[in-house]
């Protein structure tokens, strides 16, 4: 067991539904084990500026069902420079923080690594709706974002079917197509356009729409990942080339908000719990990740080297099922 008495927790980078469940788990597991726990507002900005306050079991009451993050989040350019990291480490030491739990994405973990070089034990918990962190099968917020997108697309599909229209729906995901592929499968889209698959307009969009029309299809859904392009020009091109009225919808930030799903709440709670247990066990500079469907802790540097691939089988299945 480590002789650790005081830890901090912050959220950094883009917000994701389920972050509050993770914060709550960190705070309560810490308090249960006799640790003092400090909340840091607005990510690394709060650390540099000493925007730090004591938390306890009651300060996280009534939070796990809400989206966003009660600690607020931010990007912090100052922290990218060695001087910013040095100042943050100094503040952490002034506040007596021996351990720090960072809930965020890949960039936030690199910041945590820099901070650990100043003697602070850091633990990263992956939270991003994009699910684009190579060493983990799952990131907090991913499930809720997909469910939000799916519900919205189901509604668009109702009206597209009624009018025999085509719809292009742009979903989030940054440079990854995880949200797009999963919602395309779950909504029965005719086409998916994602960064992980080479894009050919005639083959990937035009052909499924024209062939689908001949087979009697009443709607044509195209799911576009934001990392590839924009919905409006794609919809215009479909309309011009097919004569089918085509609408464009950009789901945008509705995918980032909202009450977290069961899956996100359970996993975020488990990851927060595990983060504190890892610190208590004396393991430092670790990432809490999902591998082979289990939540485990791995070495941070090892985690940075790991990559994952979107399933090409799932892409093919999506196309077959849209037949
Ligand atoms: P995410 O954590 O979601 O990937 P960002 O990439 O914006 O989001 O990172 C969040 C914050 O983490 C940045 O504003 C910066 O303070 C810090 N950060 C990002 N990348 C690095 C890096 N390579 N080295 C040190 N700190 C970084």
mmCIF file of C-alpha atoms and ligand atoms in Angstrom:
data_model
loop_
_atom_site.group_PDB
_atom_site.id
_atom_site.type_symbol
_atom_site.label_atom_id
_atom_site.label_comp_id
_atom_site.label_asym_id
_atom_site.label_seq_id
_atom_site.Cartn_x
_atom_site.Cartn_y
_atom_site.Cartn_z
ATOM 1 C CA UNK A 1 0.000 0.000 0.000
ATOM 2 C CA UNK A 2 1.186 3.524 -0.769
ATOM 3 C CA UNK A 3 1.521 6.109 1.944
ATOM 4 C CA UNK A 4 -0.615 8.647 0.129
ATOM 5 C CA UNK A 5 -2.887 11.104 1.934
ATOM 6 C CA UNK A 6 -4.128 13.677 -0.497
ATOM 7 C CA UNK A 7 -5.100 13.522 -4.155
ATOM 8 C CA UNK A 8 -6.622 15.815 -6.775
ATOM 9 C CA UNK A 9 -9.087 15.198 -9.574
ATOM 10 C CA UNK A 10 -9.686 17.203 -12.762
ATOM 11 C CA UNK A 11 -11.462 16.920 -16.101
ATOM 12 C CA UNK A 12 -9.644 18.133 -19.215
ATOM 13 C CA UNK A 13 -10.195 18.434 -22.978
ATOM 14 C CA UNK A 14 -13.672 17.923 -24.432
ATOM 15 C CA UNK A 15 -16.472 17.102 -21.985
ATOM 16 C CA UNK A 16 -18.240 13.751 -22.148
ATOM 17 C CA UNK A 17 -21.372 12.398 -20.463
ATOM 18 C CA UNK A 18 -20.309 10.193 -17.568
ATOM 19 C CA UNK A 19 -17.459 12.411 -16.382
ATOM 20 C CA UNK A 20 -19.502 13.235 -13.269
ATOM 21 C CA UNK A 21 -19.953 9.558 -12.445
ATOM 22 C CA UNK A 22 -16.172 9.155 -12.629
ATOM 23 C CA UNK A 23 -15.538 12.219 -10.421
ATOM 24 C CA UNK A 24 -18.081 10.920 -7.904
ATOM 25 C CA UNK A 25 -16.411 7.510 -7.809
ATOM 26 C CA UNK A 26 -12.959 9.057 -7.312
ATOM 27 C CA UNK A 27 -14.166 11.314 -4.485
ATOM 28 C CA UNK A 28 -16.131 8.635 -2.659
ATOM 29 C CA UNK A 29 -13.510 5.902 -3.013
ATOM 30 C CA UNK A 30 -10.875 8.342 -1.754
ATOM 31 C CA UNK A 31 -12.928 9.438 1.224
ATOM 32 C CA UNK A 32 -13.900 5.858 2.066
ATOM 33 C CA UNK A 33 -10.193 5.031 2.239
ATOM 34 C CA UNK A 34 -9.315 8.035 4.389
ATOM 35 C CA UNK A 35 -7.767 10.152 1.637
ATOM 36 C CA UNK A 36 -8.350 13.865 1.344
ATOM 37 C CA UNK A 37 -9.530 14.763 -2.162
ATOM 38 C CA UNK A 38 -9.344 18.131 -3.894
ATOM 39 C CA UNK A 39 -11.338 19.144 -6.969
ATOM 40 C CA UNK A 40 -9.505 21.207 -9.588
ATOM 41 C CA UNK A 41 -11.631 23.438 -11.814
ATOM 42 C CA UNK A 42 -11.235 23.850 -15.586
ATOM 43 C CA UNK A 43 -8.560 21.233 -16.169
ATOM 44 C CA UNK A 44 -4.897 22.204 -16.110
ATOM 45 C CA UNK A 45 -5.891 25.906 -15.981
ATOM 46 C CA UNK A 46 -7.213 25.359 -12.464
ATOM 47 C CA UNK A 47 -4.040 23.609 -11.453
ATOM 48 C CA UNK A 48 -1.815 26.417 -12.714
ATOM 49 C CA UNK A 49 -4.028 29.081 -11.089
ATOM 50 C CA UNK A 50 -4.732 27.240 -7.826
ATOM 51 C CA UNK A 51 -8.480 27.001 -8.496
ATOM 52 C CA UNK A 52 -8.666 24.050 -6.129
ATOM 53 C CA UNK A 53 -11.202 23.162 -3.433
ATOM 54 C CA UNK A 54 -11.833 20.347 -1.013
ATOM 55 C CA UNK A 55 -14.445 17.763 -1.989
ATOM 56 C CA UNK A 56 -16.257 15.117 0.010
ATOM 57 C CA UNK A 57 -18.977 12.525 -0.468
ATOM 58 C CA UNK A 58 -21.674 15.194 -0.188
ATOM 59 C CA UNK A 59 -20.160 17.509 -2.832
ATOM 60 C CA UNK A 60 -20.762 14.819 -5.455
ATOM 61 C CA UNK A 61 -24.315 13.990 -4.351
ATOM 62 C CA UNK A 62 -26.909 14.186 -7.138
ATOM 63 C CA UNK A 63 -24.331 14.472 -9.907
ATOM 64 C CA UNK A 64 -23.921 11.097 -11.610
ATOM 65 C CA UNK A 65 -27.093 11.389 -13.675
ATOM 66 C CA UNK A 66 -26.039 14.696 -15.259
ATOM 67 C CA UNK A 67 -24.008 15.226 -18.427
ATOM 68 C CA UNK A 68 -21.105 17.667 -18.610
ATOM 69 C CA UNK A 69 -18.660 17.967 -15.726
ATOM 70 C CA UNK A 70 -19.188 19.626 -12.356
ATOM 71 C CA UNK A 71 -15.468 20.472 -12.326
ATOM 72 C CA UNK A 72 -15.784 22.161 -15.735
ATOM 73 C CA UNK A 73 -13.197 21.463 -18.375
ATOM 74 C CA UNK A 74 -10.906 23.455 -20.622
ATOM 75 C CA UNK A 75 -7.978 23.314 -22.946
ATOM 76 C CA UNK A 76 -4.854 24.959 -21.568
ATOM 77 C CA UNK A 77 -2.151 26.092 -23.979
ATOM 78 C CA UNK A 78 0.100 27.291 -21.164
ATOM 79 C CA UNK A 79 0.306 23.722 -19.895
ATOM 80 C CA UNK A 80 1.773 22.539 -23.208
ATOM 81 C CA UNK A 81 4.971 24.456 -22.362
ATOM 82 C CA UNK A 82 7.509 23.131 -19.815
ATOM 83 C CA UNK A 83 7.112 26.357 -17.800
ATOM 84 C CA UNK A 84 3.354 25.767 -17.495
ATOM 85 C CA UNK A 85 3.903 22.172 -16.338
ATOM 86 C CA UNK A 86 6.508 23.370 -13.807
ATOM 87 C CA UNK A 87 4.077 25.953 -12.403
ATOM 88 C CA UNK A 88 1.266 23.388 -12.226
ATOM 89 C CA UNK A 89 3.547 20.939 -10.369
ATOM 90 C CA UNK A 90 4.551 23.690 -7.951
ATOM 91 C CA UNK A 91 0.901 24.501 -7.199
ATOM 92 C CA UNK A 92 0.115 20.787 -6.771
ATOM 93 C CA UNK A 93 2.924 20.569 -4.218
ATOM 94 C CA UNK A 94 1.716 23.701 -2.378
ATOM 95 C CA UNK A 95 -1.699 22.048 -2.043
ATOM 96 C CA UNK A 96 -0.043 18.810 -0.932
ATOM 97 C CA UNK A 97 -1.350 16.740 -3.836
ATOM 98 C CA UNK A 98 0.590 13.486 -4.028
ATOM 99 C CA UNK A 99 -1.660 11.918 -6.627
ATOM 100 C CA UNK A 100 -3.769 13.284 -9.475
ATOM 101 C CA UNK A 101 -6.603 11.662 -11.414
ATOM 102 C CA UNK A 102 -6.982 13.173 -14.894
ATOM 103 C CA UNK A 103 -10.259 12.443 -16.679
ATOM 104 C CA UNK A 104 -9.913 13.309 -20.360
ATOM 105 C CA UNK A 105 -8.503 12.287 -23.709
ATOM 106 C CA UNK A 106 -5.121 11.480 -25.194
ATOM 107 C CA UNK A 107 -3.846 15.067 -24.987
ATOM 108 C CA UNK A 108 -4.770 15.310 -21.327
ATOM 109 C CA UNK A 109 -2.850 12.086 -20.624
ATOM 110 C CA UNK A 110 0.283 13.501 -22.241
ATOM 111 C CA UNK A 111 -0.052 16.444 -19.878
ATOM 112 C CA UNK A 112 -0.407 13.990 -16.963
ATOM 113 C CA UNK A 113 2.767 12.243 -18.077
ATOM 114 C CA UNK A 114 4.647 15.578 -18.089
ATOM 115 C CA UNK A 115 3.373 16.292 -14.585
ATOM 116 C CA UNK A 116 4.433 12.866 -13.324
ATOM 117 C CA UNK A 117 8.012 13.777 -14.230
ATOM 118 C CA UNK A 118 7.789 16.313 -11.379
ATOM 119 C CA UNK A 119 7.035 13.578 -8.844
ATOM 120 C CA UNK A 120 3.220 13.582 -8.836
ATOM 121 C CA UNK A 121 1.612 10.157 -9.255
ATOM 122 C CA UNK A 122 -0.892 10.480 -12.080
ATOM 123 C CA UNK A 123 -3.709 8.240 -13.247
ATOM 124 C CA UNK A 124 -5.627 8.800 -16.500
ATOM 125 C CA UNK A 125 -9.247 7.874 -17.094
ATOM 126 C CA UNK A 126 -10.290 7.926 -20.770
ATOM 127 C CA UNK A 127 -13.275 10.155 -21.466
ATOM 128 C CA UNK A 128 -14.162 11.254 -24.969
ATOM 129 C CA UNK A 129 -17.247 10.614 -27.047
ATOM 130 C CA UNK A 130 -14.968 10.021 -30.053
ATOM 131 C CA UNK A 131 -13.634 6.748 -28.547
ATOM 132 C CA UNK A 132 -10.355 7.489 -30.327
ATOM 133 C CA UNK A 133 -7.797 6.470 -27.675
ATOM 134 C CA UNK A 134 -5.670 3.617 -28.992
ATOM 135 C CA UNK A 135 -5.116 1.650 -25.779
ATOM 136 C CA UNK A 136 -8.745 1.325 -24.698
ATOM 137 C CA UNK A 137 -11.742 -0.309 -26.323
ATOM 138 C CA UNK A 138 -14.049 2.126 -24.563
ATOM 139 C CA UNK A 139 -13.998 5.769 -23.440
ATOM 140 C CA UNK A 140 -16.487 7.448 -21.097
ATOM 141 C CA UNK A 141 -19.257 9.216 -23.019
ATOM 142 C CA UNK A 142 -19.017 7.119 -26.176
ATOM 143 C CA UNK A 143 -22.123 5.073 -25.418
ATOM 144 C CA UNK A 144 -24.331 8.041 -24.537
ATOM 145 C CA UNK A 145 -23.202 9.941 -27.645
ATOM 146 C CA UNK A 146 -24.075 6.982 -29.853
ATOM 147 C CA UNK A 147 -27.487 6.609 -28.229
ATOM 148 C CA UNK A 148 -28.198 10.314 -28.668
ATOM 149 C CA UNK A 149 -27.212 10.138 -32.336
ATOM 150 C CA UNK A 150 -29.237 6.967 -32.854
ATOM 151 C CA UNK A 151 -32.395 8.502 -31.383
ATOM 152 C CA UNK A 152 -32.024 11.616 -33.543
ATOM 153 C CA UNK A 153 -31.411 9.565 -36.689
ATOM 154 C CA UNK A 154 -34.455 7.364 -35.991
ATOM 155 C CA UNK A 155 -36.557 10.539 -36.050
ATOM 156 C CA UNK A 156 -34.962 11.777 -39.265
ATOM 157 C CA UNK A 157 -35.576 8.351 -40.787
ATOM 158 C CA UNK A 158 -39.323 8.545 -40.063
ATOM 159 C CA UNK A 159 -39.713 11.700 -42.088
ATOM 160 C CA UNK A 160 -37.234 10.591 -44.787
ATOM 161 C CA UNK A 161 -39.265 7.398 -45.292
ATOM 162 C CA UNK A 162 -42.571 9.261 -45.477
ATOM 163 C CA UNK A 163 -41.280 11.476 -48.271
ATOM 164 C CA UNK A 164 -38.949 8.929 -49.903
ATOM 165 C CA UNK A 165 -36.084 11.305 -49.353
ATOM 166 C CA UNK A 166 -32.425 10.874 -48.905
ATOM 167 C CA UNK A 167 -30.738 12.174 -45.751
ATOM 168 C CA UNK A 168 -27.123 12.881 -44.996
ATOM 169 C CA UNK A 169 -26.425 12.978 -41.278
ATOM 170 C CA UNK A 170 -23.084 14.225 -40.025
ATOM 171 C CA UNK A 171 -22.035 12.791 -36.674
ATOM 172 C CA UNK A 172 -19.104 13.641 -34.410
ATOM 173 C CA UNK A 173 -15.969 11.576 -33.854
ATOM 174 C CA UNK A 174 -13.085 13.865 -34.783
ATOM 175 C CA UNK A 175 -10.743 11.801 -36.964
ATOM 176 C CA UNK A 176 -12.382 8.498 -36.050
ATOM 177 C CA UNK A 177 -15.491 6.770 -37.367
ATOM 178 C CA UNK A 178 -16.541 4.850 -34.228
ATOM 179 C CA UNK A 179 -19.743 6.807 -33.614
ATOM 180 C CA UNK A 180 -20.576 6.828 -37.341
ATOM 181 C CA UNK A 181 -20.110 3.096 -37.856
ATOM 182 C CA UNK A 182 -22.086 2.069 -34.784
ATOM 183 C CA UNK A 183 -25.006 4.385 -35.429
ATOM 184 C CA UNK A 184 -25.014 3.377 -39.101
ATOM 185 C CA UNK A 185 -25.418 -0.276 -38.048
ATOM 186 C CA UNK A 186 -28.015 0.536 -35.413
ATOM 187 C CA UNK A 187 -30.043 2.834 -37.698
ATOM 188 C CA UNK A 188 -29.788 0.730 -40.855
ATOM 189 C CA UNK A 189 -27.980 3.334 -42.953
ATOM 190 C CA UNK A 190 -27.458 2.683 -46.646
ATOM 191 C CA UNK A 191 -24.003 4.285 -46.691
ATOM 192 C CA UNK A 192 -21.271 5.156 -44.223
ATOM 193 C CA UNK A 193 -18.544 7.645 -44.937
ATOM 194 C CA UNK A 194 -15.773 7.371 -42.349
ATOM 195 C CA UNK A 195 -12.063 8.239 -42.219
ATOM 196 C CA UNK A 196 -11.067 4.561 -41.915
ATOM 197 C CA UNK A 197 -12.516 3.652 -45.321
ATOM 198 C CA UNK A 198 -11.453 5.044 -48.665
ATOM 199 C CA UNK A 199 -14.276 7.132 -50.099
ATOM 200 C CA UNK A 200 -15.588 6.867 -53.628
ATOM 201 C CA UNK A 201 -18.779 8.893 -54.176
ATOM 202 C CA UNK A 202 -20.120 6.772 -57.046
ATOM 203 C CA UNK A 203 -19.455 3.427 -55.361
ATOM 204 C CA UNK A 204 -20.173 4.271 -51.751
ATOM 205 C CA UNK A 205 -23.088 6.672 -52.026
ATOM 206 C CA UNK A 206 -24.575 6.842 -55.497
ATOM 207 C CA UNK A 207 -24.745 3.108 -56.210
ATOM 208 C CA UNK A 208 -26.486 2.108 -52.920
ATOM 209 C CA UNK A 209 -29.051 4.875 -53.411
ATOM 210 C CA UNK A 210 -29.838 4.078 -57.042
ATOM 211 C CA UNK A 211 -29.876 0.309 -56.510
ATOM 212 C CA UNK A 212 -31.900 0.729 -53.312
ATOM 213 C CA UNK A 213 -34.474 2.761 -55.221
ATOM 214 C CA UNK A 214 -34.822 -0.014 -57.808
ATOM 215 C CA UNK A 215 -35.309 -2.563 -55.033
ATOM 216 C CA UNK A 216 -38.108 -0.446 -53.588
ATOM 217 C CA UNK A 217 -36.338 1.279 -50.726
ATOM 218 C CA UNK A 218 -38.229 4.220 -49.305
ATOM 219 C CA UNK A 219 -35.366 6.102 -47.705
ATOM 220 C CA UNK A 220 -31.622 6.478 -48.053
ATOM 221 C CA UNK A 221 -29.587 7.323 -45.012
ATOM 222 C CA UNK A 222 -25.986 8.345 -45.399
ATOM 223 C CA UNK A 223 -23.996 8.619 -42.148
ATOM 224 C CA UNK A 224 -21.004 10.897 -42.507
ATOM 225 C CA UNK A 225 -18.242 11.158 -39.906
ATOM 226 C CA UNK A 226 -17.194 14.778 -39.322
ATOM 227 C CA UNK A 227 -13.555 13.839 -39.969
ATOM 228 C CA UNK A 228 -14.277 13.213 -43.651
ATOM 229 C CA UNK A 229 -16.252 16.266 -44.703
ATOM 230 C CA UNK A 230 -19.472 18.234 -44.405
ATOM 231 C CA UNK A 231 -23.069 17.098 -44.805
ATOM 232 C CA UNK A 232 -24.309 20.030 -46.901
ATOM 233 C CA UNK A 233 -22.087 19.642 -50.007
ATOM 234 C CA UNK A 234 -22.547 15.871 -49.909
ATOM 235 C CA UNK A 235 -26.348 16.239 -49.774
ATOM 236 C CA UNK A 236 -26.249 18.744 -52.641
ATOM 237 C CA UNK A 237 -24.227 16.369 -54.772
ATOM 238 C CA UNK A 238 -26.603 13.463 -54.063
ATOM 239 C CA UNK A 239 -29.606 15.605 -55.001
ATOM 240 C CA UNK A 240 -27.961 16.830 -58.198
ATOM 241 C CA UNK A 241 -26.853 13.384 -59.321
ATOM 242 C CA UNK A 242 -30.017 11.403 -58.386
ATOM 243 C CA UNK A 243 -32.825 13.941 -58.498
ATOM 244 C CA UNK A 244 -33.919 12.679 -55.071
ATOM 245 C CA UNK A 245 -34.622 15.440 -52.578
ATOM 246 C CA UNK A 246 -31.789 15.203 -50.043
ATOM 247 C CA UNK A 247 -31.568 16.860 -46.651
ATOM 248 C CA UNK A 248 -28.453 17.513 -44.593
ATOM 249 C CA UNK A 249 -28.354 17.395 -40.790
ATOM 250 C CA UNK A 250 -25.374 18.133 -38.594
ATOM 251 C CA UNK A 251 -26.052 16.627 -35.162
ATOM 252 C CA UNK A 252 -23.218 18.580 -33.541
ATOM 253 C CA UNK A 253 -22.987 19.135 -29.826
ATOM 254 C CA UNK A 254 -26.244 17.475 -28.848
ATOM 255 C CA UNK A 255 -24.070 14.343 -29.001
ATOM 256 C CA UNK A 256 -21.829 15.686 -26.242
ATOM 257 C CA UNK A 257 -24.544 16.477 -23.718
ATOM 258 C CA UNK A 258 -27.340 14.713 -21.910
ATOM 259 C CA UNK A 259 -27.796 12.260 -19.113
ATOM 260 C CA UNK A 260 -25.257 9.410 -19.366
ATOM 261 C CA UNK A 261 -26.436 5.917 -20.335
ATOM 262 C CA UNK A 262 -26.297 2.926 -17.972
ATOM 263 C CA UNK A 263 -23.174 1.687 -19.763
ATOM 264 C CA UNK A 264 -21.378 5.024 -19.324
ATOM 265 C CA UNK A 265 -22.430 5.377 -15.678
ATOM 266 C CA UNK A 266 -21.286 1.874 -14.746
ATOM 267 C CA UNK A 267 -17.986 2.078 -16.608
ATOM 268 C CA UNK A 268 -17.215 5.609 -15.408
ATOM 269 C CA UNK A 269 -17.944 4.558 -11.823
ATOM 270 C CA UNK A 270 -15.730 1.484 -12.175
ATOM 271 C CA UNK A 271 -12.905 3.511 -13.733
ATOM 272 C CA UNK A 272 -13.047 6.157 -10.990
ATOM 273 C CA UNK A 273 -13.074 3.480 -8.287
ATOM 274 C CA UNK A 274 -10.200 1.646 -9.937
ATOM 275 C CA UNK A 275 -8.154 4.858 -10.342
ATOM 276 C CA UNK A 276 -8.093 5.449 -6.583
ATOM 277 C CA UNK A 277 -7.478 1.769 -5.815
ATOM 278 C CA UNK A 278 -4.507 1.896 -8.202
ATOM 279 C CA UNK A 279 -3.052 4.923 -6.398
ATOM 280 C CA UNK A 280 -3.650 3.257 -3.022
ATOM 281 C CA UNK A 281 -1.827 0.162 -4.242
ATOM 282 C CA UNK A 282 1.197 2.349 -4.965
ATOM 283 C CA UNK A 283 1.007 2.078 -8.737
ATOM 284 C CA UNK A 284 1.706 5.386 -10.422
ATOM 285 C CA UNK A 285 1.497 6.844 -13.899
ATOM 286 C CA UNK A 286 -1.139 4.404 -15.079
ATOM 287 C CA UNK A 287 -4.110 4.537 -17.421
ATOM 288 C CA UNK A 288 -7.400 2.887 -16.504
ATOM 289 C CA UNK A 289 -8.568 1.243 -19.711
ATOM 290 C CA UNK A 290 -10.915 -1.358 -21.110
ATOM 291 C CA UNK A 291 -9.085 -4.252 -22.753
ATOM 292 C CA UNK A 292 -10.718 -7.567 -23.677
ATOM 293 C CA UNK A 293 -13.893 -6.156 -22.163
ATOM 294 C CA UNK A 294 -12.305 -5.769 -18.702
ATOM 295 C CA UNK A 295 -11.339 -2.569 -16.904
ATOM 296 C CA UNK A 296 -7.650 -2.779 -16.002
ATOM 297 C CA UNK A 297 -4.740 -0.405 -15.306
ATOM 298 C CA UNK A 298 -1.779 -0.251 -17.670
ATOM 299 C CA UNK A 299 1.467 1.700 -17.765
ATOM 300 C CA UNK A 300 0.928 5.160 -19.255
ATOM 301 C CA UNK A 301 3.909 5.026 -21.640
ATOM 302 C CA UNK A 302 2.858 1.568 -22.824
ATOM 303 C CA UNK A 303 -0.645 2.899 -23.393
ATOM 304 C CA UNK A 304 0.650 5.717 -25.615
ATOM 305 C CA UNK A 305 2.231 3.136 -27.934
ATOM 306 C CA UNK A 306 -0.891 1.023 -28.356
ATOM 307 C CA UNK A 307 -3.235 1.479 -31.312
ATOM 308 C CA UNK A 308 -6.587 0.078 -32.300
ATOM 309 C CA UNK A 309 -8.342 -0.394 -35.606
ATOM 310 C CA UNK A 310 -11.973 -0.006 -36.470
ATOM 311 C CA UNK A 311 -13.477 -3.354 -37.482
ATOM 312 C CA UNK A 312 -13.440 -3.797 -41.265
ATOM 313 C CA UNK A 313 -15.835 -6.728 -40.744
ATOM 314 C CA UNK A 314 -18.335 -4.359 -39.115
ATOM 315 C CA UNK A 315 -18.034 -1.948 -42.047
ATOM 316 C CA UNK A 316 -18.764 -4.779 -44.471
ATOM 317 C CA UNK A 317 -21.632 -6.050 -42.318
ATOM 318 C CA UNK A 318 -23.202 -2.590 -42.285
ATOM 319 C CA UNK A 319 -23.126 -2.522 -46.087
ATOM 320 C CA UNK A 320 -24.582 -6.034 -46.378
ATOM 321 C CA UNK A 321 -27.400 -5.320 -43.925
ATOM 322 C CA UNK A 322 -28.392 -2.194 -45.833
ATOM 323 C CA UNK A 323 -29.169 -4.346 -48.876
HETATM 324 P P1 LIG B 1 -8.118 15.623 -25.047
HETATM 325 O O1 LIG B 1 -7.559 15.390 -23.679
HETATM 326 O O2 LIG B 1 -9.595 15.427 -25.090
HETATM 327 O O3 LIG B 1 -7.350 14.855 -26.096
HETATM 328 P P2 LIG B 1 -6.729 18.057 -25.825
HETATM 329 O O4 LIG B 1 -5.874 17.357 -26.819
HETATM 330 O O5 LIG B 1 -7.292 19.382 -26.189
HETATM 331 O O6 LIG B 1 -7.976 17.170 -25.368
HETATM 332 O O7 LIG B 1 -5.861 18.201 -24.491
HETATM 333 C C1 LIG B 1 -6.364 18.808 -23.340
HETATM 334 C C2 LIG B 1 -5.256 19.583 -22.653
HETATM 335 O O8 LIG B 1 -4.197 18.686 -22.298
HETATM 336 C C3 LIG B 1 -4.587 20.645 -23.522
HETATM 337 O O9 LIG B 1 -5.252 21.879 -23.510
HETATM 338 C C4 LIG B 1 -3.223 20.777 -22.880
HETATM 339 O O10 LIG B 1 -3.292 21.577 -21.716
HETATM 340 C C5 LIG B 1 -2.929 19.340 -22.464
HETATM 341 N N1 LIG B 1 -2.153 18.676 -23.519
HETATM 342 C C6 LIG B 1 -2.600 18.251 -24.715
HETATM 343 N N2 LIG B 1 -1.613 17.698 -25.451
HETATM 344 C C7 LIG B 1 -0.498 17.766 -24.684
HETATM 345 C C8 LIG B 1 0.864 17.361 -24.879
HETATM 346 N N3 LIG B 1 1.263 16.761 -25.993
HETATM 347 N N4 LIG B 1 1.725 17.621 -23.872
HETATM 348 C C9 LIG B 1 1.317 18.217 -22.741
HETATM 349 N N5 LIG B 1 0.053 18.621 -22.508
HETATM 350 C C10 LIG B 1 -0.846 18.407 -23.449
#
